[in-house]
Coordinates of C-alpha atoms in Angstrom, one line a residue:
Chain W
M1 CA -102.7 0.9 156.8
T2 CA -99.0 1.2 156.4
T3 CA -96.6 -0.8 154.3
D4 CA -93.0 -0.7 155.2
A5 CA -90.0 -1.4 153.0
T6 CA -89.9 -5.1 154.0
D7 CA -93.5 -5.6 152.7
V8 CA -92.6 -3.9 149.4
T9 CA -89.7 -6.3 148.9
E10 CA -92.0 -9.2 149.4
T11 CA -94.4 -7.8 146.9
T12 CA -91.8 -7.4 144.2
G13 CA -90.8 -11.1 144.5
A14 CA -94.3 -12.3 145.1
G15 CA -95.0 -13.5 141.6
E16 CA -92.8 -16.6 142.1
A17 CA -94.2 -17.1 145.6
V18 CA -97.8 -17.4 144.2
T19 CA -96.6 -19.9 141.6
E20 CA -94.9 -22.1 144.3
E21 CA -97.9 -21.9 146.5
A22 CA -100.2 -22.9 143.7
V23 CA -98.0 -25.9 142.7
A24 CA -97.6 -26.9 146.4
S25 CA -101.4 -26.9 146.8
L26 CA -101.4 -30.0 144.6
S27 CA -99.4 -32.1 147.0
A28 CA -102.5 -34.2 148.2
T29 CA -103.6 -35.0 144.6
A30 CA -104.5 -38.7 144.5
H31 CA -103.4 -39.4 140.9
P32 CA -99.7 -38.6 140.2
R33 CA -100.4 -38.0 136.5
L34 CA -103.1 -35.3 137.4
R35 CA -100.6 -33.7 139.7
E36 CA -98.0 -33.7 137.0
L37 CA -100.4 -32.2 134.4
L38 CA -101.8 -29.5 136.7
G39 CA -98.3 -28.6 138.0
G40 CA -97.0 -28.2 134.5
L41 CA -100.0 -26.2 133.4
I42 CA -99.7 -23.8 136.4
R43 CA -96.0 -23.3 135.8
H44 CA -96.5 -22.5 132.1
L45 CA -99.5 -20.3 132.5
H46 CA -97.7 -18.4 135.3
D47 CA -94.6 -18.0 133.2
F48 CA -96.8 -16.7 130.4
V49 CA -98.4 -14.1 132.6
R50 CA -95.0 -13.0 134.0
E51 CA -93.2 -12.9 130.7
T52 CA -96.0 -10.9 129.0
R53 CA -96.8 -8.9 132.1
L54 CA -100.5 -9.6 131.4
T55 CA -102.6 -6.7 132.5
Q56 CA -105.8 -6.9 134.5
E57 CA -107.8 -5.7 131.5
E58 CA -106.2 -8.4 129.3
W59 CA -107.0 -11.0 131.9
E60 CA -110.6 -9.9 132.0
K61 CA -110.8 -10.1 128.2
A62 CA -109.4 -13.7 128.4
V63 CA -112.0 -14.7 131.0
G64 CA -114.7 -13.2 128.7
F65 CA -113.3 -15.0 125.7
L66 CA -113.1 -18.4 127.4
T67 CA -116.6 -18.0 128.8
A68 CA -118.0 -17.1 125.4
T69 CA -116.2 -20.1 123.9
G70 CA -117.8 -22.4 126.4
Q71 CA -121.2 -20.9 125.9
T72 CA -121.0 -21.3 122.1
C73 CA -120.7 -25.0 122.6
T74 CA -123.9 -27.0 122.0
D75 CA -124.7 -30.7 121.3
T76 CA -123.8 -30.0 117.7
R77 CA -121.0 -27.5 118.0
Q78 CA -117.7 -27.7 119.9
E79 CA -116.0 -24.3 120.0
F80 CA -113.3 -25.4 122.4
I81 CA -112.1 -28.0 120.0
L82 CA -112.1 -25.3 117.3
L83 CA -110.0 -23.1 119.6
S84 CA -107.6 -25.9 120.2
D85 CA -107.5 -26.5 116.5
V86 CA -106.6 -22.9 115.4
L87 CA -103.9 -22.7 118.1
G88 CA -102.3 -25.8 116.7
L89 CA -102.8 -27.7 119.9
S90 CA -105.0 -30.4 118.5
M91 CA -102.5 -31.2 115.8
L92 CA -99.6 -31.2 118.3
V93 CA -101.4 -33.7 120.5
E94 CA -102.1 -35.8 117.4
T95 CA -98.5 -35.6 116.4
I96 CA -96.9 -36.5 119.7
N97 CA -99.3 -39.4 120.1
G98 CA -99.3 -40.5 116.5
D99 CA -95.7 -41.8 116.3
R100 CA -96.5 -44.9 114.4
V101 CA -94.4 -47.7 112.8
P102 CA -93.2 -46.9 109.3
G103 CA -95.9 -47.5 106.8
A104 CA -98.8 -47.0 109.2
T105 CA -101.3 -44.3 108.2
E106 CA -100.6 -41.1 109.9
S107 CA -103.1 -39.5 112.1
T108 CA -104.5 -36.0 112.1
V109 CA -107.0 -34.0 114.1
L110 CA -110.5 -35.2 115.0
G111 CA -112.0 -31.7 114.3
P112 CA -115.1 -30.3 115.9
F113 CA -117.8 -32.1 113.9
H114 CA -117.5 -35.7 115.1
L115 CA -120.5 -35.1 117.3
T116 CA -123.1 -37.6 116.1
E117 CA -123.0 -41.3 115.6
S118 CA -122.5 -42.1 111.9
P119 CA -125.3 -44.3 110.5
A120 CA -124.3 -47.8 109.7
R121 CA -124.1 -48.3 105.9
Q122 CA -123.4 -51.0 103.4
L123 CA -120.3 -51.1 101.3
G124 CA -121.1 -49.2 98.1
D125 CA -123.7 -46.9 99.7
D126 CA -123.8 -43.3 98.8
I127 CA -123.2 -41.0 101.8
D128 CA -124.2 -38.0 99.8
L129 CA -127.9 -37.9 100.5
V130 CA -128.5 -34.5 98.8
G131 CA -126.6 -34.5 95.5
G132 CA -125.3 -31.6 93.5
G133 CA -121.6 -32.2 93.9
R134 CA -119.1 -34.1 91.7
P135 CA -119.8 -37.9 92.1
C136 CA -116.9 -39.8 93.5
V137 CA -116.0 -43.3 94.5
V138 CA -113.7 -43.9 97.4
S139 CA -112.2 -47.3 97.8
G140 CA -109.2 -49.1 99.3
R141 CA -108.3 -51.7 101.9
V142 CA -107.7 -51.6 105.6
L143 CA -104.4 -53.4 106.3
S144 CA -102.3 -54.4 109.2
Q145 CA -98.7 -53.0 109.4
D146 CA -97.4 -56.1 107.7
G147 CA -99.9 -55.9 104.8
T148 CA -102.4 -58.4 106.1
P149 CA -105.9 -57.4 105.1
L150 CA -108.1 -56.6 108.2
A151 CA -111.5 -58.3 107.6
G152 CA -114.3 -56.6 109.4
A153 CA -112.3 -53.4 110.1
V154 CA -114.7 -50.5 110.9
L155 CA -114.5 -47.2 109.1
D156 CA -116.2 -44.1 110.5
V157 CA -116.4 -41.6 107.7
W158 CA -117.6 -38.0 107.8
Q159 CA -117.3 -35.0 105.4
A160 CA -118.9 -31.7 104.6
D161 CA -121.3 -31.2 101.7
P162 CA -120.1 -29.4 98.5
E163 CA -120.9 -26.0 100.1
G164 CA -118.6 -26.8 103.0
Y165 CA -121.2 -27.5 105.7
Y166 CA -121.6 -30.6 107.9
D167 CA -125.1 -32.0 108.5
V168 CA -125.0 -30.8 112.1
Q169 CA -124.5 -27.3 111.0
Q170 CA -127.6 -27.3 108.8
P171 CA -130.2 -29.4 110.5
D172 CA -132.9 -27.6 108.5
V173 CA -131.2 -28.1 105.1
Q174 CA -129.4 -31.4 105.3
P175 CA -130.8 -34.7 106.5
A176 CA -129.1 -36.1 109.6
G177 CA -126.3 -38.4 108.6
N178 CA -125.6 -36.7 105.3
G179 CA -121.9 -37.1 104.5
R180 CA -121.5 -39.7 107.3
G181 CA -121.3 -43.5 107.3
L182 CA -120.1 -46.4 109.4
F183 CA -118.7 -49.0 107.1
T184 CA -117.4 -52.5 107.7
A185 CA -114.7 -53.8 105.5
D186 CA -115.3 -57.1 103.7
A187 CA -113.4 -60.4 104.2
E188 CA -110.4 -59.0 102.2
G189 CA -110.3 -55.8 104.2
R190 CA -111.8 -53.9 101.3
F191 CA -114.0 -50.8 101.6
W192 CA -115.8 -48.7 99.0
F193 CA -118.5 -46.1 99.1
R194 CA -119.9 -43.3 97.0
T195 CA -119.9 -39.6 97.9
C196 CA -119.3 -36.2 96.3
V197 CA -115.8 -34.7 96.0
P198 CA -115.4 -32.5 99.1
A199 CA -114.5 -28.8 98.8
P200 CA -112.4 -26.5 100.8
Y201 CA -114.5 -24.6 103.4
P202 CA -114.2 -22.2 106.2
I203 CA -114.3 -23.4 109.8
P204 CA -117.3 -21.7 111.6
T205 CA -116.5 -18.0 112.0
D206 CA -119.6 -16.7 113.8
G207 CA -118.3 -17.4 117.2
P208 CA -115.3 -16.4 119.4
V209 CA -112.9 -18.4 117.4
G210 CA -114.0 -16.6 114.2
A211 CA -113.4 -13.3 116.0
L212 CA -109.9 -14.5 117.0
L213 CA -109.1 -15.4 113.4
R214 CA -110.2 -11.9 112.2
A215 CA -108.2 -10.2 114.9
T216 CA -105.1 -12.1 113.7
G217 CA -105.7 -11.6 110.0
R218 CA -106.0 -15.3 109.4
H219 CA -108.3 -17.0 106.8
P220 CA -110.6 -19.7 108.2
Y221 CA -110.2 -22.2 105.3
R222 CA -109.4 -25.8 105.4
P223 CA -108.3 -27.8 102.3
A224 CA -110.8 -30.3 101.0
H225 CA -110.8 -33.6 103.0
I226 CA -112.8 -36.6 104.1
H227 CA -112.5 -37.7 107.8
F228 CA -111.8 -41.3 108.8
I229 CA -111.5 -43.2 112.0
A230 CA -110.3 -46.7 111.1
A231 CA -110.4 -49.4 113.8
A232 CA -109.8 -53.2 113.8
D233 CA -109.4 -55.8 116.5
G234 CA -105.9 -56.0 117.9
H235 CA -104.9 -52.7 116.3
T236 CA -104.5 -49.1 117.4
P237 CA -107.4 -47.0 115.8
V238 CA -106.3 -44.1 113.6
T239 CA -108.1 -40.8 113.4
T240 CA -107.2 -39.1 110.1
H241 CA -108.2 -37.2 107.0
I242 CA -107.7 -37.9 103.3
F243 CA -107.0 -34.6 101.6
V244 CA -107.8 -33.9 98.0
A245 CA -104.6 -33.4 96.0
G246 CA -104.5 -30.0 94.3
S247 CA -107.0 -28.4 96.7
D248 CA -106.6 -24.8 97.8
Y249 CA -105.2 -24.2 101.3
L250 CA -103.1 -27.4 101.5
D251 CA -100.2 -25.2 102.5
S252 CA -102.2 -22.9 104.9
D253 CA -104.8 -25.1 106.6
A254 CA -106.5 -23.0 109.4
V255 CA -106.0 -25.9 111.8
F256 CA -102.5 -27.0 110.7
A257 CA -103.6 -30.6 110.1
V258 CA -102.2 -31.4 106.6
K259 CA -99.6 -34.2 106.4
Q260 CA -98.2 -34.9 102.9
S261 CA -98.8 -38.7 103.3
L262 CA -102.5 -38.0 103.6
V263 CA -102.9 -36.1 100.3
Q264 CA -104.5 -38.4 97.7
E265 CA -105.5 -38.0 94.0
F266 CA -109.2 -37.8 93.3
A267 CA -108.6 -38.8 89.7
E268 CA -111.2 -38.2 86.9
I269 CA -112.2 -41.6 85.5
D270 CA -113.9 -42.0 82.1
D271 CA -115.0 -45.6 82.1
P272 CA -118.7 -46.2 81.4
A273 CA -118.6 -49.9 82.5
L274 CA -116.8 -49.1 85.8
A275 CA -119.3 -46.2 86.4
R276 CA -122.2 -48.6 85.9
E277 CA -120.6 -51.1 88.2
F278 CA -120.2 -48.4 91.0
G279 CA -123.6 -46.9 90.2
V280 CA -122.3 -43.4 89.4
P281 CA -122.7 -41.2 86.3
N282 CA -119.7 -41.3 83.9
P283 CA -117.2 -39.6 84.1
F284 CA -116.6 -39.6 87.9
R285 CA -113.8 -39.1 90.4
Q286 CA -112.1 -41.9 92.2
A287 CA -109.8 -41.9 95.2
R288 CA -108.1 -45.2 96.0
F289 CA -105.9 -45.6 99.1
D290 CA -105.2 -48.1 101.8
L291 CA -105.5 -47.4 105.5
V292 CA -102.7 -49.2 107.4
L293 CA -103.1 -49.8 111.1
E294 CA -100.4 -50.5 113.7
R295 CA -100.8 -53.6 115.9
A296 CA -101.7 -52.7 119.4
S297 CA -98.9 -53.4 121.8
Chain H
M1 CA -100.9 -45.5 101.3
T2 CA -97.2 -45.8 101.9
T3 CA -95.0 -43.8 104.2
D4 CA -91.3 -43.9 103.6
A5 CA -88.5 -43.2 106.0
T6 CA -88.4 -39.5 105.1
D7 CA -92.0 -39.0 106.1
V8 CA -91.4 -40.8 109.4
T9 CA -88.5 -38.4 110.2
E10 CA -90.7 -35.5 109.5
T11 CA -93.3 -36.8 111.8
T12 CA -90.9 -37.4 114.7
G13 CA -89.8 -33.7 114.5
A14 CA -93.2 -32.4 113.7
G15 CA -94.1 -31.2 117.1
E16 CA -91.9 -28.2 116.8
A17 CA -93.0 -27.6 113.2
V18 CA -96.7 -27.3 114.3
T19 CA -95.7 -24.8 116.9
E20 CA -93.7 -22.7 114.5
E21 CA -96.6 -22.8 111.9
A22 CA -99.1 -21.7 114.6
V23 CA -96.9 -18.8 115.7
A24 CA -96.2 -17.8 112.1
S25 CA -99.9 -17.7 111.4
L26 CA -100.1 -14.7 113.6
S27 CA -97.9 -12.6 111.3
A28 CA -100.8 -10.5 110.0
T29 CA -102.2 -9.6 113.4
A30 CA -103.0 -5.9 113.4
H31 CA -102.2 -5.2 117.1
P32 CA -98.6 -6.0 118.1
R33 CA -99.7 -6.7 121.7
L34 CA -102.2 -9.3 120.6
R35 CA -99.6 -11.0 118.5
E36 CA -97.2 -11.0 121.5
L37 CA -99.8 -12.5 123.8
L38 CA -101.1 -15.1 121.4
G39 CA -97.5 -16.1 120.4
G40 CA -96.5 -16.5 124.0
L41 CA -99.6 -18.4 124.8
I42 CA -99.1 -20.8 121.9
R43 CA -95.5 -21.4 122.8
H44 CA -96.2 -22.1 126.5
L45 CA -99.2 -24.4 125.8
H46 CA -97.3 -26.3 123.1
D47 CA -94.3 -26.7 125.5
F48 CA -96.7 -28.0 128.2
V49 CA -98.2 -30.6 125.7
R50 CA -94.7 -31.7 124.6
E51 CA -93.2 -31.9 128.1
T52 CA -96.1 -33.8 129.6
R53 CA -96.8 -35.8 126.4
L54 CA -100.4 -35.1 126.8
T55 CA -102.6 -37.9 125.5
Q56 CA -105.6 -37.7 123.3
E57 CA -107.8 -38.8 126.1
E58 CA -106.4 -36.2 128.5
W59 CA -106.9 -33.6 125.8
E60 CA -110.5 -34.7 125.4
K61 CA -111.0 -34.4 129.2
A62 CA -109.5 -30.9 129.1
V63 CA -111.9 -29.8 126.3
G64 CA -114.8 -31.3 128.3
F65 CA -113.6 -29.5 131.5
L66 CA -113.3 -26.1 129.8
T67 CA -116.7 -26.5 128.1
A68 CA -118.4 -27.3 131.4
T69 CA -116.6 -24.4 133.0
G70 CA -118.0 -22.0 130.4
Q71 CA -121.4 -23.5 130.6
T72 CA -121.5 -23.1 134.4
C73 CA -121.1 -19.4 134.0
T74 CA -124.3 -17.3 134.3
D75 CA -125.1 -13.7 135.0
T76 CA -124.5 -14.4 138.7
R77 CA -121.7 -16.9 138.5
Q78 CA -118.2 -16.7 136.9
E79 CA -116.6 -20.2 137.0
F80 CA -113.7 -19.2 134.8
I81 CA -112.7 -16.5 137.3
L82 CA -113.0 -19.2 139.9
L83 CA -110.7 -21.5 137.9
S84 CA -108.2 -18.6 137.4
D85 CA -108.4 -18.0 141.2
V86 CA -107.7 -21.6 142.3
L87 CA -104.8 -21.9 139.8
G88 CA -103.2 -18.8 141.4
L89 CA -103.5 -16.9 138.1
S90 CA -105.7 -14.2 139.3
M91 CA -103.4 -13.5 142.2
L92 CA -100.4 -13.5 140.0
V93 CA -102.0 -11.0 137.6
E94 CA -102.9 -8.8 140.6
T95 CA -99.3 -9.1 142.0
I96 CA -97.4 -8.2 138.8
N97 CA -99.8 -5.2 138.2
G98 CA -100.1 -4.2 141.8
D99 CA -96.5 -2.9 142.3
R100 CA -97.4 0.3 144.2
V101 CA -95.4 2.9 145.9
P102 CA -94.5 2.2 149.5
G103 CA -97.4 2.8 151.8
A104 CA -100.1 2.4 149.2
T105 CA -102.7 -0.3 150.0
E106 CA -101.9 -3.6 148.3
S107 CA -104.2 -5.1 145.9
T108 CA -105.7 -8.6 145.8
V109 CA -108.0 -10.6 143.6
L110 CA -111.4 -9.4 142.4
G111 CA -113.0 -12.8 143.0
P112 CA -116.0 -14.2 141.1
F113 CA -118.8 -12.3 142.9
H114 CA -118.4 -8.7 141.7
L115 CA -121.2 -9.3 139.3
T116 CA -123.9 -6.8 140.2
E117 CA -123.7 -3.1 140.8
S118 CA -123.5 -2.3 144.5
P119 CA -126.4 -0.1 145.7
A120 CA -125.4 3.5 146.6
R121 CA -125.6 3.9 150.4
Q122 CA -125.0 6.7 152.9
L123 CA -122.1 6.7 155.3
G124 CA -123.2 4.8 158.4
D125 CA -125.7 2.6 156.6
D126 CA -125.9 -1.1 157.5
I127 CA -125.1 -3.4 154.5
D128 CA -126.3 -6.4 156.5
L129 CA -129.9 -6.5 155.4
V130 CA -130.7 -9.8 157.1
G131 CA -129.0 -9.8 160.5
G132 CA -128.0 -12.7 162.7
G133 CA -124.2 -12.1 162.6
R134 CA -121.9 -10.3 165.0
P135 CA -122.6 -6.5 164.5
C136 CA -119.5 -4.7 163.3
V137 CA -118.5 -1.1 162.4
V138 CA -115.9 -0.6 159.6
S139 CA -114.3 2.8 159.4
G140 CA -111.3 4.6 158.2
R141 CA -110.0 7.1 155.7
V142 CA -109.2 7.1 152.0
L143 CA -105.8 8.8 151.6
S144 CA -103.4 9.7 148.8
Q145 CA -99.9 8.3 149.0
D146 CA -98.7 11.5 150.8
G147 CA -101.4 11.2 153.5
T148 CA -103.8 13.8 152.0
P149 CA -107.4 12.8 152.6
L150 CA -109.3 12.1 149.4
A151 CA -112.7 13.8 149.7
G152 CA -115.4 12.1 147.6
A153 CA -113.4 8.9 147.1
V154 CA -115.8 6.1 146.2
L155 CA -115.7 2.7 147.9
D156 CA -117.4 -0.3 146.4
V157 CA -117.8 -2.9 149.2
W158 CA -119.1 -6.5 149.1
Q159 CA -119.0 -9.4 151.4
A160 CA -120.6 -12.8 152.1
D161 CA -123.3 -13.3 154.8
P162 CA -122.4 -15.0 158.1
E163 CA -123.1 -18.4 156.4
G164 CA -120.6 -17.7 153.7
Y165 CA -122.9 -16.9 150.8
Y166 CA -123.1 -13.8 148.6
D167 CA -126.5 -12.4 147.7
V168 CA -126.2 -13.5 144.1
Q169 CA -125.7 -17.1 145.2
Q170 CA -129.0 -17.1 147.2
P171 CA -131.5 -14.9 145.2
D172 CA -134.4 -16.6 147.0
V173 CA -133.0 -16.2 150.5
Q174 CA -131.0 -12.9 150.5
P175 CA -132.4 -9.6 149.2
A176 CA -130.4 -8.3 146.2
G177 CA -127.6 -6.0 147.5
N178 CA -127.2 -7.7 150.8
G179 CA -123.6 -7.3 151.9
R180 CA -123.0 -4.7 149.2
G181 CA -122.7 -0.9 149.2
L182 CA -121.3 1.9 147.2
F183 CA -120.1 4.6 149.7
T184 CA -118.7 8.1 149.1
A185 CA -116.1 9.3 151.5
D186 CA -116.8 12.6 153.3
A187 CA -114.9 15.9 153.0
E188 CA -112.1 14.5 155.2
G189 CA -111.9 11.3 153.2
R190 CA -113.6 9.3 156.0
F191 CA -115.8 6.3 155.5
W192 CA -117.9 4.2 158.0
F193 CA -120.6 1.7 157.6
R194 CA -122.2 -1.1 159.6
T195 CA -122.2 -4.8 158.7
C196 CA -121.7 -8.2 160.3
V197 CA -118.3 -9.8 160.9
P198 CA -117.6 -12.0 157.8
A199 CA -116.8 -15.7 158.3
P200 CA -114.5 -18.0 156.4
Y201 CA -116.4 -19.8 153.6
P202 CA -115.9 -22.3 150.8
I203 CA -115.8 -21.1 147.2
P204 CA -118.6 -22.8 145.2
T205 CA -117.8 -26.5 144.9
D206 CA -120.8 -27.7 142.9
G207 CA -119.2 -27.0 139.5
P208 CA -116.1 -28.1 137.5
V209 CA -113.8 -26.1 139.8
G210 CA -115.2 -27.9 142.9
A211 CA -114.5 -31.2 141.1
L212 CA -110.9 -30.0 140.5
L213 CA -110.4 -29.2 144.1
R214 CA -111.7 -32.6 145.2
A215 CA -109.4 -34.3 142.7
T216 CA -106.4 -32.5 144.1
G217 CA -107.3 -33.0 147.7
R218 CA -107.6 -29.3 148.3
H219 CA -110.1 -27.6 150.7
P220 CA -112.2 -24.9 149.2
Y221 CA -112.1 -22.4 152.1
R222 CA -111.2 -18.7 152.1
P223 CA -110.3 -16.8 155.2
A224 CA -112.9 -14.2 156.4
H225 CA -112.7 -11.0 154.4
I226 CA -114.5 -7.9 153.0
H227 CA -113.9 -6.9 149.4
F228 CA -113.1 -3.2 148.5
I229 CA -112.6 -1.3 145.3
A230 CA -111.4 2.2 146.3
A231 CA -111.3 4.9 143.6
A232 CA -110.6 8.6 143.6
D233 CA -109.9 11.3 141.0
G234 CA -106.3 11.4 139.9
H235 CA -105.5 8.1 141.6
T236 CA -105.1 4.5 140.5
P237 CA -108.1 2.5 141.9
V238 CA -107.2 -0.5 144.1
T239 CA -109.1 -3.8 144.2
T240 CA -108.4 -5.5 147.5
H241 CA -109.8 -7.4 150.5
I242 CA -109.5 -6.7 154.2
F243 CA -109.0 -10.0 156.0
V244 CA -110.1 -10.7 159.6
A245 CA -107.1 -11.2 161.8
G246 CA -107.2 -14.6 163.5
S247 CA -109.5 -16.1 160.9
D248 CA -109.0 -19.8 159.9
Y249 CA -107.4 -20.4 156.5
L250 CA -105.3 -17.2 156.5
D251 CA -102.3 -19.5 155.6
S252 CA -104.1 -21.7 153.1
D253 CA -106.5 -19.5 151.2
A254 CA -108.0 -21.5 148.3
V255 CA -107.3 -18.7 145.9
F256 CA -103.9 -17.6 147.3
A257 CA -105.0 -14.0 147.9
V258 CA -103.8 -13.2 151.4
K259 CA -101.2 -10.4 151.9
Q260 CA -100.1 -9.8 155.4
S261 CA -100.6 -6.0 155.1
L262 CA -104.3 -6.6 154.4
V263 CA -105.0 -8.5 157.7
Q264 CA -106.8 -6.2 160.2
E265 CA -108.1 -6.6 163.7
F266 CA -111.8 -6.7 164.1
A267 CA -111.6 -5.7 167.8
E268 CA -114.3 -6.3 170.3
I269 CA -115.4 -2.9 171.6
D270 CA -117.4 -2.5 174.9
D271 CA -118.4 1.2 174.8
P272 CA -122.2 1.8 175.2
A273 CA -121.8 5.5 174.1
L274 CA -119.9 4.6 170.9
A275 CA -122.3 1.8 170.2
R276 CA -125.2 4.3 170.5
E277 CA -123.4 6.7 168.2
F278 CA -122.9 4.0 165.5
G279 CA -126.4 2.5 166.0
V280 CA -125.2 -1.0 166.9
P281 CA -125.8 -3.1 170.1
N282 CA -123.0 -3.1 172.7
P283 CA -120.5 -4.8 172.6
F284 CA -119.6 -4.8 169.0
R285 CA -116.7 -5.4 166.7
Q286 CA -114.8 -2.6 165.0
A287 CA -112.3 -2.6 162.2
R288 CA -110.4 0.6 161.5
F289 CA -108.0 1.1 158.7
D290 CA -107.0 3.5 156.0
L291 CA -107.0 2.8 152.3
V292 CA -104.1 4.5 150.6
L293 CA -104.2 5.2 146.9
E294 CA -101.3 5.8 144.5
R295 CA -101.4 9.0 142.4
A296 CA -102.1 8.1 138.7
S297 CA -99.0 8.7 136.6

């Protein structure tokens, strides 16, 4: 076949033409928001390809990487959330959607381990079903933005064990529900439970995201934290962490999720009477903080 | 916990901060090109999230969609290539990398069905192992950019059956290798083989990409075509299609892969002697074109 000079000119400018064709193909989209999202995604991905002059081989590697990421996901592992996390996307989504009234608890990422339903527990229960860590009491109140206690607020809590593993990562070692609990605040909005002090730990590195971290010379560690989702009638739920003050990696979290307002002291308490009251050995650690919810608009 | 005015200000501007943190985390990347690609990808994806103010729920849907896309992939199905195709990304990558000298055959997308090795066949063989379509002879020459015939050039050919299915989509119906062949051009660079005239067909719509097409009101059809990868010593291989002139959907290909120079007549031939020579019933269709490769630099 022959290609004359006119065809060559068309080819040179064809990058933009493909983009316009792809965006125009969305014109019959029923939901305007879906059309907006896909149109924006197409434009940004096409600009990325043009700016970097992505090669065929690099495109093939990207397809292989995304395929492996999807196929690493199971009922108990979410590698795409992990990928979103290490690219800072999860934290960005949290940030732009977490613009709360002054005083309300800031949000941070969900993370990839909120995969099972937390077992309902009573206030004061120990969510550490295994032991071996430093005993700790976590307590505080769930409040509305004006300081009103939120009776009956629900707290979904999950954390890794002292070795840095969540129950779903070690079904043969940890009992299901270890490190997890669904608590209901009392009539004064108070919550308290026992656990062990969490430790910093690496995000899972045995999958495609781990390979990405190695290729980019990044460590996989997260500073020590406990996850919370706090919800109450008439209020916007907040998904957040409480970070342990003084933990390593607070300034280089692998998933960029640290906010200074979420860092709390896990103070050493030497008070035999209080220890007896909480049912923990003396001395113990205690973290006390309030979770403040924004009224739903 | 309390959040003072300073914290709130930080939160409001935090979107950009997360982006800069994520890009800065790549500073120890060993390969400069990987750093460039990931940095560009992070900036574009973050800009996309900021511009559209992507919600948490939309992010969750995206994670679910990508996970399902990965899990739809098998040894014989590549849903991520299909996704890249329907977003125009595959064609854009082809276009920016396919900037060839005037006269060289233009490239187009690989598509998701180049998953098995094509069986080696002799010139003149019939790649239609089932029958039932309109018999067709495809012939031409593989040439270098200056018109020199490329003896021993290798052609990898694949196409769908007359119902629009590739062999790998119907392992129980079509014999493996139906519609596929690996041909070696003769001493004058000539190739010829028998097949059936391909038909337009829908890309697979029973997976996440099909759901995306339905949500955007797009049809899934591709105009009729035969895939080729042509390769010869000292030349840049070309991945392309030959489209059937007059086919439906030439102006609305679901994967944006049509280039006018790749549209060829599949002419009706009424010539009993020629039919006998090719071993096809008379009348038959014939497509004749040359594939012109660029010298490797």
